[in-house]
Amino acid sequence: MGLLTIGAFARASRLSPKALRLYDELGLLPPAHVDPHSGYRRYDPAQLERARLVAWLRRLGMPLADIRAVCELTPRAAAREVRAYWARVEADTAARRDLAAFLVDHLSGRDTTMSDTATSAAHGTLGIRYAVLSDTGSVRERNDDAGYAGPRLLAVADGFGGRHASEAAIEALKPLDAGVPGGELLSALEDAAHRARESVSALAASDPALRDVGTTLTAMVWSGSRLGLVHIGDSRAYVLRDGGLFQITHDHTVVQSLIDEGRITEEEAASHPQRALLLRAVGGDAAFEPDLALRNARAGDRYLLCSDGLTEVVPTEGIQRVLASEADPGGAVRELVALAIRAGGPDNVTCAVAHVLEQRR
């Protein structure tokens, strides 16, 4: 079969002539022959496979620069890249879905303060019992973690480059413990996260020795039966509900991104040389993109916020056992920190625990 005209090739590949001309200009799908006098493009039928791949990838919404890279790979490597791209799309969609659900709820007039009031009248109000504990661990010389627990606020920050950044981040959130209306939880948390960033940036600019400081930040604020969550970095938040333990934050690390993209397994991540490298943080060279979420709290819930000094060495089963068996939050944080130290305590460890209770009037 001879060369195909651009019109025939467009019909066969399901790409428009306009798209083919664009892909030619970008070097993504150059024609097999261009007439030197008329500039008319002709294509080899063997190029149809690449053209169809380009069309499929465009339907996925993949950027042209990424498509060019995929087209140059072997089929197996290309499949890995497509899987990795779609994992990023799904993660982004999940975050947008949560925000959309909140906005629909808010804009539809289902005011959280009103629903909390109605719940309070019928069933009493929700409150929390809480405790926080931070320990240097068995190896480090200083504790760069910071934690806070109050009637409406729980927060954990794991600093790097010194304790100053984690303390500054926690201080920026403390005003939220005075109370936030349910309809303003996410905006209040976002504003507080930006204040934390400004505090850490000012700290880094104040002294050359502190220019690389930064911190993770994971915090919850309660308002009635709602809680707002802000998270950036690799500290974590969990909820124990109906006997099951669920992680409700997503690590912003290189290894977690590799897991999400299917490049490595959970087992391989445990020994990966870049397992401590953050993609997002407050300060430092990492991106500042905090996750925000709104959740409904229930009486009986038990929440844990912790630095990676716990989760790196204590298995999930051990965390679940402590949260389920300890009736007092103070006992829970002491036991969790003790477990980390018994496992070697290679890092600072901070735990904040809250038990959600119904307080009848």
Tab-separated table of C-alpha atoms in Angstrom, residues 19 25 48 67 71-72 96 100 130 133-135 172 177 180 195 217 245 265 328 333 341 360:
chain	number	residue	atom	x	y	z
A	19	ALA	CA	-4.850	17.863	14.594
A	25	GLU	CA	4.520	20.933	14.076
A	48	LEU	CA	-1.628	4.420	11.955
A	67	ILE	CA	2.023	11.723	24.973
A	71	CYS	CA	5.017	7.181	22.189
A	72	GLU	CA	8.788	6.773	22.388
A	96	ARG	CA	-11.968	17.535	43.788
A	100	ALA	CA	-17.404	19.528	45.311
A	130	TYR	CA	-8.091	14.262	74.157
A	133	LEU	CA	2.421	13.147	73.857
A	134	SER	CA	5.729	13.769	72.090
A	135	ASP	CA	9.015	11.973	72.680
A	172	ALA	CA	-0.536	29.357	63.728
A	177	ASP	CA	-9.278	25.934	69.284
A	180	VAL	CA	-15.066	27.747	64.243
A	195	ARG	CA	-0.476	31.513	58.229
A	217	LEU	CA	1.277	19.531	59.332
A	245	LEU	CA	-8.985	1.420	61.662
A	265	THR	CA	4.911	-2.273	46.012
A	328	ASP	CA	-8.484	6.883	78.132
A	333	VAL	CA	-0.809	8.106	73.593
A	341	ILE	CA	10.397	3.186	71.545
A	360	ARG	CA	-26.297	14.884	76.940
